[in-house]
Tab-separated table of C-alpha atoms in Angstrom:
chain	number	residue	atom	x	y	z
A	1	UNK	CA	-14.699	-9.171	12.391
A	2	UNK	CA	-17.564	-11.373	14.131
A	3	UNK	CA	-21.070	-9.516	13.822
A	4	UNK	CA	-21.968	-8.552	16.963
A	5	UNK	CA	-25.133	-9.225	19.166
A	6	UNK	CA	-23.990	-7.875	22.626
A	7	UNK	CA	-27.174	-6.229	25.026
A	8	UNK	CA	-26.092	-2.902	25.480
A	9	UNK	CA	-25.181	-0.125	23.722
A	10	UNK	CA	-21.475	1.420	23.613
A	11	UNK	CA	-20.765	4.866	24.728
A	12	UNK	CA	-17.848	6.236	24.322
A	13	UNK	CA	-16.664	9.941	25.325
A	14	UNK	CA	-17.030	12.390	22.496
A	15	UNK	CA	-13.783	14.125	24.342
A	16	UNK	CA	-11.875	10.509	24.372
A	17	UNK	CA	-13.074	9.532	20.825
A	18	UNK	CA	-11.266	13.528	19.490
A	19	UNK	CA	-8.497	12.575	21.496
A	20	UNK	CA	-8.003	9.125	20.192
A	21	UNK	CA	-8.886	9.846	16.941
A	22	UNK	CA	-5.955	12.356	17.025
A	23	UNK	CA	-3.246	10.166	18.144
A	24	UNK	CA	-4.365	7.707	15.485
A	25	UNK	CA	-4.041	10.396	12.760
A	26	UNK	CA	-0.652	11.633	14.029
A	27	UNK	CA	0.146	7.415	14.104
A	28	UNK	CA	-0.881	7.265	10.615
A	29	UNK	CA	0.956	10.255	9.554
A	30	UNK	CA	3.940	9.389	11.120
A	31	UNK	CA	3.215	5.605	9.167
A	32	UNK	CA	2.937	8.087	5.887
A	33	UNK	CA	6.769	9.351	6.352
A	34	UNK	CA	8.533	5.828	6.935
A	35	UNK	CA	6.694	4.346	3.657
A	36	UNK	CA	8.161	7.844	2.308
A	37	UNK	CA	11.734	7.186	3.924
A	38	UNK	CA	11.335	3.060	2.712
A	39	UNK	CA	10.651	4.565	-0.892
A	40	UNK	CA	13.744	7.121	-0.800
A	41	UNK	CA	16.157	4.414	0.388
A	42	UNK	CA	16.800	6.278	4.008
A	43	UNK	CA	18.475	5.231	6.073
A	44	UNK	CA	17.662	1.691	7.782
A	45	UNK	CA	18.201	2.713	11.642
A	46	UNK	CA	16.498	6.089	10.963
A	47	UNK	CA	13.448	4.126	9.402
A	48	UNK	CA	13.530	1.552	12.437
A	49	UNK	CA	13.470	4.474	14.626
A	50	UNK	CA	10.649	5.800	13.009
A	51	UNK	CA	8.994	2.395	12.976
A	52	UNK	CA	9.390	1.863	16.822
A	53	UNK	CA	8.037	5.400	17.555
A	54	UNK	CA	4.807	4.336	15.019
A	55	UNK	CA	4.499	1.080	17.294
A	56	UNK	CA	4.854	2.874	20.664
A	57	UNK	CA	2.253	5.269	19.756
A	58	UNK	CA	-0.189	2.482	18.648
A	59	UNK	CA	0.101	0.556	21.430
A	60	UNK	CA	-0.063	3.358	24.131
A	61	UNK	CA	-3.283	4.240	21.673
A	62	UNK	CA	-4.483	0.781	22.538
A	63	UNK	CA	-3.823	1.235	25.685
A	64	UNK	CA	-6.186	4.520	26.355
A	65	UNK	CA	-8.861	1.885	24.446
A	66	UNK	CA	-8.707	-0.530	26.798
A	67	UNK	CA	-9.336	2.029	29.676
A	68	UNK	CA	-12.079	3.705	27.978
A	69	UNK	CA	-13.575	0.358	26.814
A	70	UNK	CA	-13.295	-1.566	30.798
A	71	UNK	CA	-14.843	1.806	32.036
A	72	UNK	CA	-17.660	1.802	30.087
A	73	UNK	CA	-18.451	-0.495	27.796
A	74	UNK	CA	-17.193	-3.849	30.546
A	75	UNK	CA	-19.045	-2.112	32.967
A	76	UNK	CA	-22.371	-2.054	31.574
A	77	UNK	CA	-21.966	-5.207	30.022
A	78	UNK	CA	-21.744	-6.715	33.470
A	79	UNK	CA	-24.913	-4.676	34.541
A	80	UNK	CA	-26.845	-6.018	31.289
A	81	UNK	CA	-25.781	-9.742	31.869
A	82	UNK	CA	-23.762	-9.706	28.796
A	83	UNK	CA	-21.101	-11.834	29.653
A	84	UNK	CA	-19.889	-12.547	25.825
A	85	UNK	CA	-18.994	-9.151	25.448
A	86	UNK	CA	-16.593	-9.595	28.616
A	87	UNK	CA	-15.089	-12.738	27.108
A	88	UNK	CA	-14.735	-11.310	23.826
A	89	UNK	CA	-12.705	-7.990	25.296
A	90	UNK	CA	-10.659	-10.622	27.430
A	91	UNK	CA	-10.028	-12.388	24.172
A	92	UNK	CA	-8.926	-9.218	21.994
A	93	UNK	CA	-7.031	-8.243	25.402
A	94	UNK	CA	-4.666	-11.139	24.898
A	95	UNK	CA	-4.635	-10.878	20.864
A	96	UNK	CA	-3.252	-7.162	22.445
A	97	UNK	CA	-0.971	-8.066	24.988
């Protein structure tokens, strides 16, 4: 990652940050039981279907971050002038996407 030297400061929602915090722990938990299921020799559809719900989850986690992020974060930038920060979340927005 790039060190940083945007204007403002980022807020994010102490409510948001639990809630995203606990999809990315039930993401990384549900990541625990396919490396379990890889390791045991299940199954290769069951795995894949595990694998696809892991991916789904991440991405609709991403997904709630790019929300919170343009309704804060973009917003303020804009206010502050700090146009790099805008190009830099259209930038990760594509690396997304």
């Amino acid at each position: 990652m790039s060190e940083s030297t945007h204007k403002h400061a980022h807020y994010h929602s102490p409510d948001e940050k639990k809630k995203q915090l606990n999809r990315l722990s039930k993401a990384i938990g549900h990541l625990q039981h396919v490396k379990v299921m890889v390791e045991n020799d299940e199954d290769c559809s069951e795995v894949l279907m595990q694998l696809t719900a892991v991916n789904s989850a991440l991405r609709s986690l991403g997904k709630e971050i790019i929300n919170e992020h343009m309704t804060h974060c973009i917003v303020h930038a804009i206010e502050d002038g700090d146009m790099e920060e805008v190009e830099e979340f259209r930038e990760a927005i594509k690396k997304f996407i």
